[in-house]
XYZ file of C-alpha atoms in Angstrom:
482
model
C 93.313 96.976 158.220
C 89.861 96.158 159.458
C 87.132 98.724 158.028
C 84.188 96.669 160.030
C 86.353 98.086 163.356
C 83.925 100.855 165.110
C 86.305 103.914 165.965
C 85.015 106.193 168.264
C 85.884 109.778 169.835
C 85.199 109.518 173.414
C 87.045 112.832 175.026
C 88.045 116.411 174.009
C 90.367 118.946 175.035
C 91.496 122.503 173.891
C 93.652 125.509 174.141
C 92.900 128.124 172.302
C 92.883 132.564 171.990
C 89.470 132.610 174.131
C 90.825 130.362 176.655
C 91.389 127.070 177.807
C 89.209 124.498 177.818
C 86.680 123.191 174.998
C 84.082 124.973 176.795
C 85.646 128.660 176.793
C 85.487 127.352 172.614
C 82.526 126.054 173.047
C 80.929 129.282 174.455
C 82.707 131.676 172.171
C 81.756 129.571 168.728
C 77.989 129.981 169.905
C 78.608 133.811 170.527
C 79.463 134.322 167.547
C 82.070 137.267 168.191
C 84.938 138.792 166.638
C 88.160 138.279 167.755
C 90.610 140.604 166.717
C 94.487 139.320 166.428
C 97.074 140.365 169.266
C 100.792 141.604 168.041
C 103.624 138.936 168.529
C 105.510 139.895 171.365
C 108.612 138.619 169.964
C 110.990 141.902 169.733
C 112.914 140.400 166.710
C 109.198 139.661 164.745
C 110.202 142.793 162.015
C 107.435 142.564 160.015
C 104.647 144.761 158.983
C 101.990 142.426 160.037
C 103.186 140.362 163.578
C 100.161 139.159 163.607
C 98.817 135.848 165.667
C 95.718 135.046 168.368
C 97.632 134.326 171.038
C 96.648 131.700 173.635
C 96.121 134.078 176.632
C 98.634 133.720 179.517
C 96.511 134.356 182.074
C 94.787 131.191 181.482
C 98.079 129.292 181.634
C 99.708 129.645 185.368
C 103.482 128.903 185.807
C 103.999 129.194 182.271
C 106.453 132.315 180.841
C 107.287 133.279 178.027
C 110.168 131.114 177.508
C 108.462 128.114 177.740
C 107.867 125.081 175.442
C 104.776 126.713 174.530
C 103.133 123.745 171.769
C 104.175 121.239 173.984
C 102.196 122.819 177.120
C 99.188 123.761 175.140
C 99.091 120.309 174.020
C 99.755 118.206 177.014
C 97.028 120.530 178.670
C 94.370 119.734 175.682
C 95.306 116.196 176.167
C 94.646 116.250 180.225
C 91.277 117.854 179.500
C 90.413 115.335 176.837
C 91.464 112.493 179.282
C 90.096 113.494 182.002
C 86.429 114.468 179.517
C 87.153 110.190 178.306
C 87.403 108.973 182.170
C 90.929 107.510 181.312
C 93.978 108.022 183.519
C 97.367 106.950 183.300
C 96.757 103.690 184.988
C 94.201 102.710 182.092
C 96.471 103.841 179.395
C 99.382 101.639 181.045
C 96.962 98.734 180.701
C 95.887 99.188 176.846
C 98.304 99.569 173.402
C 98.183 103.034 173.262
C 99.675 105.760 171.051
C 100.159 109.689 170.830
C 99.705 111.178 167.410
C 100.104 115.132 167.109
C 100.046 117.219 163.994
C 101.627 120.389 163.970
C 102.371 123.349 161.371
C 105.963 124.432 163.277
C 106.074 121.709 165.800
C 108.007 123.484 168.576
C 109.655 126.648 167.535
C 110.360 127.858 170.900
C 114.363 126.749 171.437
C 115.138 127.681 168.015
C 113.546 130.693 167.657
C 114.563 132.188 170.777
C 117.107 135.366 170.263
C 118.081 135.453 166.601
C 118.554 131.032 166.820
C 122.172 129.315 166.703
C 123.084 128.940 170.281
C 121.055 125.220 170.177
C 118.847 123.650 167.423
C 116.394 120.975 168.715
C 114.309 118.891 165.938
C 110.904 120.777 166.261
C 108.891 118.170 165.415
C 109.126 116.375 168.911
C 105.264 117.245 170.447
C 104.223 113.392 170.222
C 106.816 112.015 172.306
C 107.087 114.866 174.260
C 103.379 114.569 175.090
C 103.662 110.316 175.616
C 106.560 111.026 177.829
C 104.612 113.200 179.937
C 102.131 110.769 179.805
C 104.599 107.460 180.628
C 103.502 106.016 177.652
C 105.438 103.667 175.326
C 104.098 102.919 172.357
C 103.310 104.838 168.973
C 104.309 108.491 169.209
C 103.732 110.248 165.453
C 104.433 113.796 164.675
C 102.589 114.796 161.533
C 104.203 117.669 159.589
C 101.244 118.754 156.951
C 101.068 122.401 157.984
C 97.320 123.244 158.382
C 95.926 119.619 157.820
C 98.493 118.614 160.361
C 95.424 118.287 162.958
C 92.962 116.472 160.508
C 95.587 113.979 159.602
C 96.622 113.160 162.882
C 92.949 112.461 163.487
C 92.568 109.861 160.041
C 95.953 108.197 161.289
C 94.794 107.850 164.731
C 91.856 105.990 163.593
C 93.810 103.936 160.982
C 95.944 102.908 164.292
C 92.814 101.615 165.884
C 91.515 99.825 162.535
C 94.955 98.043 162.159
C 94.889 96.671 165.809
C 98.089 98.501 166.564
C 96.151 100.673 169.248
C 93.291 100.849 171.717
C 93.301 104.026 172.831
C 95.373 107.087 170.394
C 95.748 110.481 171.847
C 95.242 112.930 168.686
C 94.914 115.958 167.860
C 97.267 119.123 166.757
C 99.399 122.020 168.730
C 100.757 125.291 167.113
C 102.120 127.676 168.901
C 103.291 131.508 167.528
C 106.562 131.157 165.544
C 108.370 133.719 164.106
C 109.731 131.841 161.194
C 106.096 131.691 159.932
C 104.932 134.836 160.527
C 107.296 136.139 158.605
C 107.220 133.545 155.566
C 103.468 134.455 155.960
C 104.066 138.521 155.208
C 106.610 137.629 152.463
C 103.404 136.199 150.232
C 101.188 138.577 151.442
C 99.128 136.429 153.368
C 98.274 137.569 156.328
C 94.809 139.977 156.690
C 95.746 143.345 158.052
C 92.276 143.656 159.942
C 91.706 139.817 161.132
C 90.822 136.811 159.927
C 88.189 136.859 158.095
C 88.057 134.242 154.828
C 84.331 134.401 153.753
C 84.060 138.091 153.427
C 84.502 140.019 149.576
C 86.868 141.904 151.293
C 88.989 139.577 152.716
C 92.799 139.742 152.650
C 94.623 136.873 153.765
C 94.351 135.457 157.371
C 95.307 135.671 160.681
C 96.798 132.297 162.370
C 96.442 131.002 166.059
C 98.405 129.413 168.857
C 96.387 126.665 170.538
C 95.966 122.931 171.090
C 93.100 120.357 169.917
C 93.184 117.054 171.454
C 90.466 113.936 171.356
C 90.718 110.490 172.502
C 90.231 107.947 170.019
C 88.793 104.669 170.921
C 88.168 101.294 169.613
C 84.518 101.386 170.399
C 84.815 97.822 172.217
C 87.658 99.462 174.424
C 84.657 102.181 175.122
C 82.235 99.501 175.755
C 84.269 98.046 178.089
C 85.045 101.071 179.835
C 81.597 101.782 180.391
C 81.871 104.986 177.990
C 78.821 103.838 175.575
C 76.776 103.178 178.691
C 74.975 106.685 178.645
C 73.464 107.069 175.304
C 73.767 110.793 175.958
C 75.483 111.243 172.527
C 78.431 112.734 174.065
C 80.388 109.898 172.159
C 81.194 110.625 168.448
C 81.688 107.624 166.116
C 84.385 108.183 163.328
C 82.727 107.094 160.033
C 85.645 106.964 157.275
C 88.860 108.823 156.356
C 89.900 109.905 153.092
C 93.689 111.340 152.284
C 94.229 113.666 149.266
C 97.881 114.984 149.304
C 96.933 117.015 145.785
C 100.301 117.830 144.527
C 99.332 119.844 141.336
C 100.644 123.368 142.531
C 102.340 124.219 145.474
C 99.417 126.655 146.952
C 96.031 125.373 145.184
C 94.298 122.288 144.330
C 93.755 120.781 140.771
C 91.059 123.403 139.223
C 88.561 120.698 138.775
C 88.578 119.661 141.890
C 89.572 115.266 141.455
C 91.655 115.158 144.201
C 89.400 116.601 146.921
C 86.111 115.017 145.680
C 87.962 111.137 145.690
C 89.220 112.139 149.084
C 85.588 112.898 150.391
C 84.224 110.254 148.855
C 86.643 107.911 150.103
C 85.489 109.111 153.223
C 81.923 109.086 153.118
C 81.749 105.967 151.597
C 78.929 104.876 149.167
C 75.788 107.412 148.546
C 73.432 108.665 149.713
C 75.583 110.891 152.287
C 74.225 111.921 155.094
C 76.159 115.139 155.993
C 75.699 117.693 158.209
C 77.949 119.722 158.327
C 81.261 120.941 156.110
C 84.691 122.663 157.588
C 85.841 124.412 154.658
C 89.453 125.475 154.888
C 91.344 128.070 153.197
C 93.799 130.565 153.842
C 91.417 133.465 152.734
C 93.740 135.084 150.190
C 92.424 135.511 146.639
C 93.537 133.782 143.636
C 95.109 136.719 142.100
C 93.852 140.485 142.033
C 94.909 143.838 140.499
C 95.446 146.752 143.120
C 94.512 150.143 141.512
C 94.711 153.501 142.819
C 93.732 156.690 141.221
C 96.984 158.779 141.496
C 94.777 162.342 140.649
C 93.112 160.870 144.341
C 96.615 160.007 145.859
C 97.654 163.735 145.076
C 94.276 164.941 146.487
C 95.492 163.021 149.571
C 98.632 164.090 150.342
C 99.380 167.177 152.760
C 99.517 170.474 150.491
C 102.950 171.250 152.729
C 104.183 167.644 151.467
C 103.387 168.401 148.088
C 105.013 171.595 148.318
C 108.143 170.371 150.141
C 109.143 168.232 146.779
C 108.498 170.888 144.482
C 110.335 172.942 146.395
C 113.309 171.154 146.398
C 113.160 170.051 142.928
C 111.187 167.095 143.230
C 111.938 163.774 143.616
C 115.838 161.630 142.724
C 116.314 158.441 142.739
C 119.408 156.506 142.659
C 120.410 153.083 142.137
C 123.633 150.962 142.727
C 124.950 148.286 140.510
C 126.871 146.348 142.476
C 129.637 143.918 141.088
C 128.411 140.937 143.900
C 125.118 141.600 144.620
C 121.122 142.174 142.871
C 121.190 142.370 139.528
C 124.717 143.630 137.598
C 124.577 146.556 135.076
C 125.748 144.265 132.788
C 121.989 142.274 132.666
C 120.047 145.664 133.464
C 121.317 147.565 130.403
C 122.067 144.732 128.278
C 125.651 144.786 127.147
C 128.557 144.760 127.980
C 130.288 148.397 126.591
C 130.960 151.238 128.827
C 130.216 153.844 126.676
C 126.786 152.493 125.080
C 125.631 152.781 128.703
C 126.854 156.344 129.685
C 125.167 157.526 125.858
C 122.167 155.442 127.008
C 121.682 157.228 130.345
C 122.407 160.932 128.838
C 119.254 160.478 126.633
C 117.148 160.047 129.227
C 118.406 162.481 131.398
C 120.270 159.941 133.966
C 123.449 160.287 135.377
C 125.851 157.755 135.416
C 129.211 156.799 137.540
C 131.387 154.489 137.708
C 132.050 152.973 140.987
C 135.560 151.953 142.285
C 134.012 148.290 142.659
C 133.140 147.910 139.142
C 129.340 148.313 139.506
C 127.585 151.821 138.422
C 125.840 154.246 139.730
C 122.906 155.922 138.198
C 121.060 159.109 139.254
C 117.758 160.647 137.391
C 115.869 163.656 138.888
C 112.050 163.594 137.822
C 109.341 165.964 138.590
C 106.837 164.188 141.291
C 103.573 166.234 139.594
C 102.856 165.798 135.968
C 99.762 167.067 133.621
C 97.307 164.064 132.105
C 98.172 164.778 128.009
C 94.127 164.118 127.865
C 92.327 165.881 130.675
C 95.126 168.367 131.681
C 94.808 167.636 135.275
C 97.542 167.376 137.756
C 98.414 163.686 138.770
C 100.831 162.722 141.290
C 102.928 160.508 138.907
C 106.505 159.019 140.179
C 107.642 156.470 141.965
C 109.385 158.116 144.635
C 107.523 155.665 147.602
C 107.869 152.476 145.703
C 111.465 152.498 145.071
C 112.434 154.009 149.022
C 113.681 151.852 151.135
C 111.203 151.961 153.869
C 108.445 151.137 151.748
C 110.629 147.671 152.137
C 109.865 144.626 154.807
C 111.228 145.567 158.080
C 113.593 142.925 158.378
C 114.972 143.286 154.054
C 115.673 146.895 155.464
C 117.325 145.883 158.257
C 119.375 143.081 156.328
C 120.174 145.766 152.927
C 121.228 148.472 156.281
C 123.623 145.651 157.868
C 125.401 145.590 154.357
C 125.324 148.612 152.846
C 125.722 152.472 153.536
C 122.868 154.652 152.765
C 124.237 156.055 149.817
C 125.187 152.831 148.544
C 121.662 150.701 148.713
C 120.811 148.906 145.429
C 118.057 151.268 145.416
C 116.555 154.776 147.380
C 114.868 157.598 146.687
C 115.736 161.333 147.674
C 114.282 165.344 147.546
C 115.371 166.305 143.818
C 118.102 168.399 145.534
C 119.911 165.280 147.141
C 118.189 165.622 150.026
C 116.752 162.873 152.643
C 112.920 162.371 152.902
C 111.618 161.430 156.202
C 110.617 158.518 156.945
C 107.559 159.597 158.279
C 106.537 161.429 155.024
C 107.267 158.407 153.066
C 104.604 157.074 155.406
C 102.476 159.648 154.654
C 102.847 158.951 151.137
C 102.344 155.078 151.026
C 99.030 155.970 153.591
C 97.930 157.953 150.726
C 97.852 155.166 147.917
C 96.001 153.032 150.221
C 93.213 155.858 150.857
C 93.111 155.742 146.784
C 93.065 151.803 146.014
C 90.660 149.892 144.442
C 90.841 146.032 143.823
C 88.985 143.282 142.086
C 89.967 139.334 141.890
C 90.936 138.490 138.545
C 88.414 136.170 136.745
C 89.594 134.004 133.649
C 89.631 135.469 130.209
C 89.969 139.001 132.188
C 91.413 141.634 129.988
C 93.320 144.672 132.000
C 93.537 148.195 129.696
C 94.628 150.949 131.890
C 95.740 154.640 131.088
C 99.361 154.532 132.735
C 99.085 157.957 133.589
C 96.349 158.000 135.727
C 96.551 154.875 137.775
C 99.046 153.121 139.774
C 98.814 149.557 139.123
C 100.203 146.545 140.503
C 99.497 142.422 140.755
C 98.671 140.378 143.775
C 100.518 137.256 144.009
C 99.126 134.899 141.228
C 97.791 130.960 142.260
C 97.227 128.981 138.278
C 98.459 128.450 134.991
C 99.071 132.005 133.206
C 99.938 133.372 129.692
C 100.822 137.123 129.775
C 100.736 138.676 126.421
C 102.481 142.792 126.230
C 101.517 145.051 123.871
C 102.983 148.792 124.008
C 102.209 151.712 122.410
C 104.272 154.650 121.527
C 106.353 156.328 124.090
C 104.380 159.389 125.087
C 106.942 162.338 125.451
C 105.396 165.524 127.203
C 108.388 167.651 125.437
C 106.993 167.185 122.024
C-alpha cells in the first residue's frame, strides 16, 4: 500500500429523516432543530419503545412499504453523490472501480417481513446490490460493524485506492428500520423514550435512523484528470489518514483508559502537531450504569384515592407463582432442596400457600397488604410489589410469548386483588405511571456507596457497562408483628 497516494472525496449523496438529498441535511444541521422519532409502522414491532426516524416516503416516489428499503436509500445516495462527482456509468466502465457499503442490518426487509420463515436472503447484500445497479464489476464489500459500519467503509475505500486496486470506490453506509433491532435495542434499555438526545444530563439511550450516506472516493490523479481539482472552490475533500481500532475489551465499552481509541486517532492523524477541526463523537447515549429511585410515600401520593381504595377493599394485593417442571427456574433451585415437606413448613411461616401441581412443579400463593406504616416516621408508604411482578409490566412481545404457552392462571409469575381477583390492565398502568412520576436517578460514579431505607424507596439498577465487585450486607429482618 502506497501512503504518498492522494485520496480524495469528490461527491456526496444522502437519504435521511429530513429528506433526501445532502442538502435537505445540509439545511436541517444548520437549523439546528429537533427532530422527534416516528413509531415503526411494522404491526408485529411489540415493543414499548418502536422507535426509529424514518426516511420520509413522500420523498421517495414508487417506493412502498414492501420494498428493499437499504438498498433504495442507498442506490439513491449513490446517484446523488455521482451525479455531485460528474461521473456516470460510462466513466465508471472505463476505471477499476469498486462499491463498498457498511451497514448495521444490511437488508432486513425479506426477512423481516410477516413473522420471517417463508424466505431468508443473506442481508448483507447492499454492495453488490448497489454495483449491480450500477453495471459494475469489480470490488463489492459489505461491512458488518454495526454503527462504524459507515466510517469503515469509508477507511477501506481509501485503502482500495492506496493499494491500486481502485480508481474510483463508491462508499458510504445504508440502514434501514429493522425490527430485529429495535427490539434487541428495548431488551438493554437503550433506546431514549423522548428522542435522541446523547449530550444532555438527562439523556436515556437513543433513538436510531433509516437513511443512506454515500461519497465518491477518488485517487486524486483520477480527479485531476477528470477535471474535478480544476475549480479550487474547495468543494473537494482530501482524505488525510485512517486509523482502525476494533477494541475488544468488553462487549459494549472501550478499554477505561482509553489505548485503543487514542492509537487509532493517532494512526490517523499522523505525526503532531494536529491540525483538527472538528471531532464526531459517537455514542449510544446510555449511561454507564445508574440507580433508579422512587419515593414510594410519593408513589402512594400518586395513585387515584379510588385505586388505593379498590385493593384495600378487596384485601389487597396476591401474588402467585408457578414452578414449572420444564420451564424458568424449578422449585427445586428456588427453595433449595430437594424435600417436599421442608418446603410446605417453609411457606406456612411466612404465610404462603403452597400446591402441588399435577406436573410436578408447585404452586405458591401469599396475600400481602399493598399499604404499610414506616417503623420510623409512622407514615403510610405504598410498599409491595404488586406492578413489578404483573405480567403487563412485561415487554410486549415476552407477554405475548409467556400468553402463547401458558394459561393465565398458570404464568411463572402474576399478580391479583387479595381476593383472587383480576386487576386491570389499565390500573396496572396507572400504577407503573405512578413510580415514574416518583423516580429519581443518578449515574453511578466509582467508589459510590448506595445505603437506602428499604422501606421507603423502590430501588432498582440500570444495566451495568465495567468491571464490578458487589459486596451484601443485611441487617435484621424487621417484623412489624413484634
Amino acid at each position: 500500500m502506497n501512503a504518498e497516494v492522494e485520496v480524495v472525496v469528490t461527491g456526496v449523496g444522502a437519504v435521511t429523516c429530513h429528506g433526501v438529498g445532502a442538502g435537505e441535511l445540509w439545511r436541517a444541521m444548520t437549523a439546528a432543530g429537533t427532530r422527534l422519532p416516528d413509531r415503526s409502522a411494522d404491526p408485529l414491532a411489540l415493543m414499548d419503545l418502536p422507535l426509529i426516524n424514518l426516511v420520509p416516503d413522500l420523498d421517495l416516489p414508487g417506493l412502498d412499504l414492501r420494498s428493499e428499503r437499504a438498498t433504495r436509500f442507498a442506490a439513491l445516495a449513490a446517484s446523488e453523490a455521482l451525479a455531485d462527482a460528474g461521473l456516470d456509468a460510462g466513466a465508471l466502465d472505463a476505471v477499476r472501480s469498486a462499491v463498498v457499503l457498511g451497514s448495521c442490518m444490511g437488508e432486513p426487509g425479506v426477512n423481516e417481513r410477516g413473522r420471517g420463515g417463508q424466505r431468508w436472503e443473506p442481508p448483507f447484500r447492499l454492495a453488490s446490490a448497489l454495483a449491480d445497479e450500477l453495471g459494475l464489476f469489480g470490488t463489492a464489500l459489505d461491512v458488518a460493524n454495526a454503527c462504524a459500519a459507515g466510517g469503515y467503509a469509508l477507511g477501506v475505500a481509501m485503502d482500495l485506492v492506496r493499494a491500486g486496486e481502485a480508481d474510483v470506490v463508491i462508499a458510504g453506509g445504508s440502514d434501514a428500520c429493522s425490527r430485529v433491532a429495535l427490539g434487541c435495542c428495548n431488551r438493554l434499555g437503550a433506546v431514549d423514550p423522548e428522542r435522541c438526545r446523547p449530550f444532555e444530563s438527562d439523556r436515556a439511550g437513543t433513538v436510531f435512523a433509516g437513511g443512506a450516506g454515500v461519497v465518491v472516493v477518488e485517487s486524486a490523479a483520477h480527479a485531476r484528470a477528470c477535471g474535478a481539482l480544476d475549480s479550487g472552490d474547495g468543494r473537494v475533500l482530501s482524505l488525510g489518514g485512517v486509523g482502525w481500532s476494533c477494541d475488544g475489551d468488553h462487549p459494549t465499552a472501550p478499554r477505561e483508559d482509553g489505548e485503543q481509541i487514542v492509537r487509532a486517532m493517532r494512526r490517523a492523524l499522523g505525526e503532531p502537531p494536529y491540525d483538527v477541526g472538528c471531532v464526531v463523537p459517537h455514542g449510544t447515549g446510555t449511561r454507564l450504569s445508574a440507580t433508579p429511585l422512587a419515593d414510594i410515600r410519593e408513589v402512594r401520593r400518586a395513585i387515584d384515592p379510588a385505586v388505593r381504595e379498590e385493593f384495600v377493599r378487596r384485601g389487597g394485593w396476591q401474588v402467585v407463582r408457578n414452578f414449572h417442571a420444564d420451564f424458568g427456574v424449578p422449585w427445586q433451585e428456588a427453595f433449595n432442596t430437594t424435600d417436599r415437606d421442608a418446603v410446605v413448613e417453609y411457606c406456612r411461616t411466612k404465610g404462603i400457600t403452597a400446591a402441588w401441581r399435577s406436573d410436578g412443579g408447585l404452586r405458591t400463593t401469599a396475600i400481602r397488604p399493598v399499604v404499610h406504616t414506616h417503623p420510623g416516621s409512622g407514615e403510610e408508604v405504598w410498599f409491595n410489589h404488586a406492578t413489578f411482578w404483573h405480567v403487563t409490566s412485561l415487554a410486549p412481545e415476552v407477554q405475548e410469548g409467556l400468553r402463547e404457552i401458558f394459561d393465565d392462571e398458570d404464568l411463572p409469575t402474576n399478580t391479583y386483588y387479595g381476593d383472587g381477583g383480576r386487576i386491570p390492565d389499565e390500573t396496572v398502568a396507572h400504577l407503573r405511571a405512578a413510580y415514574r412520576s416518583a423516580t429519581t436517578r443518578f449515574d453511578r460514579q466509582r467508589d459510590d456507596v448506595l445505603i437506602v431505607d428499604n422501606t421507603l424507596p423502590a430501588h432498582g439498577r440500570e444495566p451495568f457497562t465495567g468491571p464490578r465487585k458487589i459486596a451484601v450486607a443485611m441487617a435484621e429482618v424487621y417484623d412489624p408483628a413484634a
